[in-house]
GROMACS .gro file of C-alpha atoms in nm:
model
  293
    1MET     CA    1  -0.015  -0.040  -0.004
    2VAL     CA    2   0.147   0.317  -0.087
    3GLN     CA    3   0.181   0.560   0.246
    4ILE     CA    4   0.164   0.943   0.229
    5SER     CA    5   0.310   1.141   0.450
    6ALA     CA    6   0.075   1.439   0.627
    7PRO     CA    7   0.102   1.779   0.459
    8SER     CA    8  -0.051   2.127   0.610
    9ALA     CA    9  -0.362   2.216   0.519
   10ARG     CA   10  -0.490   2.270   0.164
   11VAL     CA   11  -0.771   2.541   0.122
   12GLU     CA   12  -0.984   2.615  -0.230
   13LEU     CA   13  -1.192   2.832  -0.360
   14ALA     CA   14  -1.449   2.589  -0.525
   15ARG     CA   15  -1.593   2.839  -0.784
   16ALA     CA   16  -1.899   2.883  -0.926
   17LYS     CA   17  -2.010   2.745  -1.261
   18VAL     CA   18  -2.201   2.965  -1.461
   19ASN     CA   19  -2.340   2.919  -1.783
   20LEU     CA   20  -2.309   3.215  -1.954
   21ALA     CA   21  -2.525   3.058  -2.269
   22LEU     CA   22  -2.663   2.737  -2.265
   23HIS     CA   23  -2.806   2.576  -2.606
   24VAL     CA   24  -2.977   2.215  -2.588
   25THR     CA   25  -2.889   2.085  -2.952
   26GLY     CA   26  -3.064   1.745  -2.898
   27GLN     CA   27  -3.110   1.409  -2.720
   28ARG     CA   28  -2.962   1.066  -2.718
   29SER     CA   29  -3.125   0.738  -2.719
   30ASP     CA   30  -3.048   0.696  -2.352
   31GLY     CA   31  -3.236   0.973  -2.228
   32TYR     CA   32  -2.920   1.271  -2.217
   33HIS     CA   33  -2.944   1.589  -2.397
   34LEU     CA   34  -2.706   1.714  -2.602
   35LEU     CA   35  -2.577   2.080  -2.493
   36GLU     CA   36  -2.328   2.335  -2.672
   37SER     CA   37  -2.247   2.575  -2.325
   38LEU     CA   38  -2.011   2.874  -2.298
   39VAL     CA   39  -1.919   2.861  -1.883
   40ALA     CA   40  -1.724   3.049  -1.690
   41PHE     CA   41  -1.619   3.054  -1.321
   42PRO     CA   42  -1.620   3.366  -1.098
   43GLN     CA   43  -1.465   3.444  -0.826
   44ILE     CA   44  -1.744   3.321  -0.596
   45GLY     CA   45  -1.775   3.000  -0.453
   46ASP     CA   46  -1.785   2.708  -0.176
   47ARG     CA   47  -1.481   2.644   0.049
   48ILE     CA   48  -1.299   2.366   0.066
   49ALA     CA   49  -0.976   2.298   0.311
   50VAL     CA   50  -0.858   1.951   0.356
   51GLU     CA   51  -0.665   1.872   0.652
   52ALA     CA   52  -0.482   1.598   0.814
   53ALA     CA   53  -0.702   1.389   1.085
   54SER     CA   54  -0.691   1.053   1.285
   55ALA     CA   55  -0.963   0.925   0.984
   56PHE     CA   56  -1.146   1.039   0.727
   57GLU     CA   57  -1.403   1.301   0.828
   58LEU     CA   58  -1.618   1.509   0.673
   59VAL     CA   59  -1.723   1.860   0.788
   60LEU     CA   60  -2.028   2.058   0.675
   61GLU     CA   61  -2.043   2.449   0.780
   62GLY     CA   62  -2.169   2.800   0.607
   63PRO     CA   63  -2.496   2.913   0.529
   64PHE     CA   64  -2.618   2.645   0.316
   65ALA     CA   65  -2.519   2.289   0.470
   66ARG     CA   66  -2.843   2.259   0.606
   67ASN     CA   67  -2.963   2.203   0.268
   68LEU     CA   68  -2.746   1.898   0.238
   69ASP     CA   69  -2.807   1.569   0.284
   70GLY     CA   70  -2.511   1.598   0.558
   71PRO     CA   71  -2.223   1.364   0.507
   72SER     CA   72  -2.358   1.052   0.424
   73SER     CA   73  -2.227   0.790   0.127
   74ASP     CA   74  -2.397   1.043  -0.089
   75ASN     CA   75  -2.220   1.314  -0.020
   76LEU     CA   76  -2.033   1.381  -0.391
   77ILE     CA   77  -1.715   1.470  -0.239
   78ARG     CA   78  -1.716   1.197  -0.001
   79LYS     CA   79  -1.743   0.945  -0.327
   80ALA     CA   80  -1.449   1.200  -0.506
   81VAL     CA   81  -1.253   1.075  -0.180
   82GLU     CA   82  -1.342   0.750  -0.203
   83ALA     CA   83  -1.329   0.717  -0.612
   84PHE     CA   84  -0.971   0.908  -0.624
   85SER     CA   85  -0.858   0.642  -0.343
   86GLU     CA   86  -0.913   0.368  -0.547
   87ALA     CA   87  -0.783   0.512  -0.887
   88ALA     CA   88  -0.468   0.586  -0.711
   89GLY     CA   89  -0.456   0.231  -0.537
   90LEU     CA   90  -0.457   0.401  -0.159
   91SER     CA   91  -0.660   0.352   0.110
   92VAL     CA   92  -0.906   0.643   0.182
   93PRO     CA   93  -0.662   0.859   0.348
   94ASP     CA   94  -0.669   0.981   0.744
   95ILE     CA   95  -0.797   1.336   0.646
   96ARG     CA   96  -1.070   1.594   0.721
   97ILE     CA   97  -1.209   1.795   0.452
   98THR     CA   98  -1.417   2.093   0.588
   99LEU     CA   99  -1.691   2.245   0.372
  100SER     CA  100  -1.805   2.569   0.376
  101LYS     CA  101  -2.155   2.578   0.170
  102ARG     CA  102  -2.165   2.917   0.032
  103LEU     CA  103  -2.316   2.858  -0.281
  104PRO     CA  104  -2.701   2.736  -0.285
  105VAL     CA  105  -2.806   2.399  -0.349
  106ALA     CA  106  -2.938   2.260  -0.643
  107SER     CA  107  -2.962   2.674  -0.811
  108GLY     CA  108  -2.744   2.563  -1.149
  109ILE     CA  109  -2.404   2.713  -1.071
  110GLY     CA  110  -2.317   2.379  -1.072
  111GLY     CA  111  -2.155   2.418  -0.682
  112GLY     CA  112  -2.150   2.053  -0.577
  113SER     CA  113  -1.989   1.955  -0.923
  114SER     CA  114  -1.747   2.234  -0.817
  115ASP     CA  115  -1.707   2.056  -0.487
  116ALA     CA  116  -1.617   1.717  -0.629
  117ALA     CA  117  -1.381   1.865  -0.842
  118THR     CA  118  -1.210   2.096  -0.658
  119THR     CA  119  -1.141   1.804  -0.372
  120LEU     CA  120  -0.987   1.612  -0.695
  121ARG     CA  121  -0.726   1.826  -0.721
  122LEU     CA  122  -0.675   1.896  -0.314
  123LEU     CA  123  -0.656   1.539  -0.292
  124GLU     CA  124  -0.340   1.534  -0.583
  125ASP     CA  125  -0.188   1.813  -0.404
  126TYR     CA  126  -0.216   1.648  -0.003
  127THR     CA  127  -0.096   1.264  -0.149
  128GLY     CA  128   0.133   1.353  -0.450
  129HIS     CA  129  -0.002   1.123  -0.665
  130TYR     CA  130  -0.105   1.319  -1.006
  131PHE     CA  131  -0.334   1.169  -1.240
  132SER     CA  132  -0.310   1.211  -1.603
  133GLU     CA  133  -0.516   1.447  -1.778
  134ASN     CA  134  -0.753   1.174  -1.911
  135GLU     CA  135  -0.753   0.970  -1.602
  136LEU     CA  136  -0.853   1.281  -1.424
  137HIS     CA  137  -1.156   1.343  -1.652
  138ARG     CA  138  -1.244   0.974  -1.613
  139ILE     CA  139  -1.283   1.007  -1.252
  140ALA     CA  140  -1.450   1.342  -1.250
  141LEU     CA  141  -1.658   1.232  -1.511
  142SER     CA  142  -1.714   0.915  -1.310
  143LEU     CA  143  -1.902   1.145  -1.053
  144GLY     CA  144  -2.135   1.397  -1.268
  145ALA     CA  145  -2.137   1.495  -1.621
  146ASP     CA  146  -2.059   1.872  -1.476
  147VAL     CA  147  -1.759   1.733  -1.271
  148PRO     CA  148  -1.482   1.742  -1.553
  149VAL     CA  149  -1.547   2.133  -1.652
  150CYS     CA  150  -1.536   2.191  -1.265
  151LEU     CA  151  -1.120   2.043  -1.293
  152TYR     CA  152  -0.996   2.327  -1.479
  153PRO     CA  153  -1.234   2.667  -1.322
  154GLU     CA  154  -1.147   2.838  -1.667
  155THR     CA  155  -1.361   3.021  -1.924
  156GLN     CA  156  -1.436   2.609  -2.152
  157ILE     CA  157  -1.676   2.543  -2.395
  158MET     CA  158  -1.889   2.226  -2.289
  159ARG     CA  159  -2.050   1.995  -2.575
  160GLY     CA  160  -2.217   1.660  -2.583
  161ILE     CA  161  -2.348   1.617  -2.228
  162GLY     CA  162  -2.076   1.834  -2.120
  163ASP     CA  163  -1.789   1.587  -2.134
  164GLU     CA  164  -1.657   1.702  -2.458
  165LEU     CA  165  -1.466   2.062  -2.313
  166SER     CA  166  -1.236   2.322  -2.506
  167ALA     CA  167  -1.097   2.628  -2.420
  168GLY     CA  168  -1.339   2.894  -2.434
  169PRO     CA  169  -1.208   3.244  -2.547
  170LEU     CA  170  -1.066   3.491  -2.329
  171LEU     CA  171  -1.291   3.698  -2.140
  172PRO     CA  172  -1.225   4.094  -2.092
  173ARG     CA  173  -1.204   4.224  -1.721
  174CYS     CA  174  -1.606   4.282  -1.579
  175GLY     CA  175  -1.811   4.229  -1.319
  176ILE     CA  176  -2.072   3.987  -1.207
  177VAL     CA  177  -2.384   3.955  -0.994
  178LEU     CA  178  -2.520   3.647  -0.918
  179ILE     CA  179  -2.894   3.624  -0.734
  180ASN     CA  180  -3.104   3.304  -0.632
  181PRO     CA  181  -3.436   3.366  -0.467
  182ARG     CA  182  -3.404   3.082  -0.280
  183VAL     CA  183  -3.651   2.852  -0.478
  184VAL     CA  184  -3.510   2.521  -0.633
  185VAL     CA  185  -3.614   2.407  -1.005
  186SER     CA  186  -3.574   2.051  -1.134
  187THR     CA  187  -3.392   2.055  -1.392
  188PRO     CA  188  -3.586   1.671  -1.497
  189GLU     CA  189  -3.890   1.869  -1.496
  190ILE     CA  190  -3.742   2.137  -1.741
  191PHE     CA  191  -3.676   1.886  -1.973
  192ARG     CA  192  -3.970   1.730  -2.004
  193ALA     CA  193  -4.161   2.013  -2.063
  194MET     CA  194  -3.955   2.148  -2.310
  195THR     CA  195  -4.125   2.080  -2.620
  196LYS     CA  196  -3.824   2.190  -2.894
  197ARG     CA  197  -3.463   1.994  -2.792
  198ASP     CA  198  -3.273   1.993  -3.129
  199ASN     CA  199  -3.218   2.390  -3.102
  200PRO     CA  200  -2.909   2.510  -3.286
  201GLY     CA  201  -2.591   2.586  -3.115
  202LEU     CA  202  -2.362   2.826  -3.042
  203PRO     CA  203  -2.236   3.099  -3.274
  204LYS     CA  204  -1.882   3.060  -3.355
  205THR     CA  205  -1.635   3.238  -3.054
  206PRO     CA  206  -1.379   3.422  -3.118
  207GLU     CA  207  -1.077   3.406  -2.968
  208ARG     CA  208  -1.104   3.687  -2.668
  209PHE     CA  209  -1.377   3.949  -2.607
  210ALA     CA  210  -1.197   4.349  -2.575
  211ASP     CA  211  -1.455   4.408  -2.387
  212LEU     CA  212  -1.763   4.408  -2.181
  213GLU     CA  213  -1.963   4.517  -2.513
  214GLY     CA  214  -1.783   4.254  -2.746
  215LEU     CA  215  -1.891   3.976  -2.435
  216THR     CA  216  -2.272   4.098  -2.418
  217GLY     CA  217  -2.284   4.171  -2.765
  218TYR     CA  218  -2.202   3.764  -2.811
  219LEU     CA  219  -2.444   3.659  -2.520
  220GLN     CA  220  -2.733   3.859  -2.700
  221SER     CA  221  -2.689   3.641  -3.023
  222CYS     CA  222  -2.650   3.358  -2.793
  223ARG     CA  223  -2.965   3.186  -2.533
  224ASN     CA  224  -3.008   2.939  -2.226
  225ASP     CA  225  -3.281   2.735  -2.406
  226MET     CA  226  -3.376   2.638  -2.036
  227GLN     CA  227  -3.455   2.975  -1.916
  228PRO     CA  228  -3.807   3.006  -2.031
  229VAL     CA  229  -3.925   2.635  -1.942
  230ALA     CA  230  -3.768   2.758  -1.602
  231ALA     CA  231  -3.938   3.074  -1.597
  232GLU     CA  232  -4.248   2.944  -1.635
  233LEU     CA  233  -4.270   2.652  -1.339
  234GLN     CA  234  -4.088   2.929  -1.102
  235PRO     CA  235  -4.203   3.268  -1.173
  236ASP     CA  236  -3.920   3.406  -0.934
  237ILE     CA  237  -3.712   3.402  -1.213
  238VAL     CA  238  -3.880   3.626  -1.411
  239ASP     CA  239  -3.863   3.929  -1.065
  240VAL     CA  240  -3.502   3.809  -1.051
  241ILE     CA  241  -3.437   3.909  -1.443
  242SER     CA  242  -3.654   4.216  -1.398
  243ALA     CA  243  -3.472   4.306  -1.155
  244LEU     CA  244  -3.100   4.346  -1.270
  245ASP     CA  245  -3.227   4.455  -1.630
  246GLY     CA  246  -3.398   4.740  -1.430
  247ASP     CA  247  -3.076   4.831  -1.325
  248ASP     CA  248  -2.929   5.086  -1.579
  249ARG     CA  249  -2.509   4.957  -1.417
  250VAL     CA  250  -2.652   4.584  -1.517
  251GLN     CA  251  -2.506   4.533  -1.926
  252PHE     CA  252  -2.653   4.187  -1.939
  253ALA     CA  253  -2.852   3.918  -1.771
  254ARG     CA  254  -2.985   3.581  -1.824
  255MET     CA  255  -3.054   3.284  -1.573
  256SER     CA  256  -2.758   3.025  -1.567
  257GLY     CA  257  -2.803   2.626  -1.605
  258SER     CA  258  -3.123   2.502  -1.486
  259GLY     CA  259  -3.217   2.793  -1.247
  260ALA     CA  260  -3.276   2.896  -1.043
  261THR     CA  261  -2.966   3.127  -1.039
  262CYS     CA  262  -2.919   3.433  -1.236
  263PHE     CA  263  -2.614   3.668  -1.349
  264GLY     CA  264  -2.591   4.048  -1.470
  265LEU     CA  265  -2.269   4.145  -1.595
  266CYS     CA  266  -2.119   4.480  -1.541
  267GLU     CA  267  -1.803   4.688  -1.509
  268PRO     CA  268  -1.573   4.559  -1.193
  269LYS     CA  269  -1.642   4.908  -1.033
  270ASP     CA  270  -2.034   4.844  -1.008
  271THR     CA  271  -2.029   4.478  -0.894
  272MET     CA  272  -2.057   4.571  -0.514
  273ASP     CA  273  -2.321   4.849  -0.571
  274ILE     CA  274  -2.526   4.650  -0.740
  275GLU     CA  275  -2.524   4.415  -0.467
  276ARG     CA  276  -2.588   4.630  -0.231
  277ASP     CA  277  -2.875   4.782  -0.353
  278ILE     CA  278  -3.078   4.491  -0.508
  279ARG     CA  279  -3.009   4.341  -0.154
  280ALA     CA  280  -3.141   4.634   0.032
  281LYS     CA  281  -3.454   4.581  -0.187
  282HIS     CA  282  -3.493   4.200  -0.204
  283PRO     CA  283  -3.336   4.089   0.128
  284ASP     CA  284  -3.437   3.751   0.119
  285TRP     CA  285  -3.282   3.645  -0.222
  286TRP     CA  286  -2.949   3.508  -0.179
  287ILE     CA  287  -2.716   3.796  -0.381
  288ALA     CA  288  -2.327   3.752  -0.454
  289SER     CA  289  -2.076   3.935  -0.655
  290GLY     CA  290  -1.716   3.979  -0.785
  291PRO     CA  291  -1.473   3.961  -1.051
  292LEU     CA  292  -1.596   3.734  -1.344
  293THR     CA  293  -1.241   3.591  -1.418
   0.00000   0.00000   0.00000
């Protein structure tokens, strides 16, 4: 059995995965939907810490910890540890993983997937056992279709069921405001309600967007094909989009993923003021802001 030392604690931000555009382009015979999506990872997310312990332990804290099922065998972080250990030929390491859950659960911004992917990266550093890129991708995909894209939190284009990844364009300096009205939208229910699944794919992306106007202009030629159905199922999404669109400093607004989290893009200097002003009008909403990249 391979032995590992007990290095110092490792801490990383598990960034939210924001679908700047999401086109549903088809459906496979096994029921999985095909998509094309431009995703970005703002500096907003959960916090994961890994440190030595006398036995494996998963600690959940933070404002949304109570919305998780607890540190049970179904927890995606625990599954990531088990999958990593099996692939590396290691016993489950004696570590304490502390998840500070700051992102809403089941909110369309890939919180659980990002937590799992971040755990895999932290385990590589902690154990000193590094996989090839293909093997790490395989392990991540075994945990969920959205986990591979979260391994490298940089702008990417997702295709297929989310497992076909390519580098995305360079994004300009800009800010992002994330808002969730604290409602849950069922992704399977959205797909069941969709009447059209063979939509056109993403327009061709440039290598880089020179400025925020260039990025928002491109996004206006794109869609989130899940947004209309999600808004019918949860009208609160309409209220969030209206609040973002109603602020002159927000230059573009859309829902991310299957919702109900929505985002607004703005100049970096305006992010905190937008967050403060919308929070004052809607104190019950979850709101976070920061740099987009």
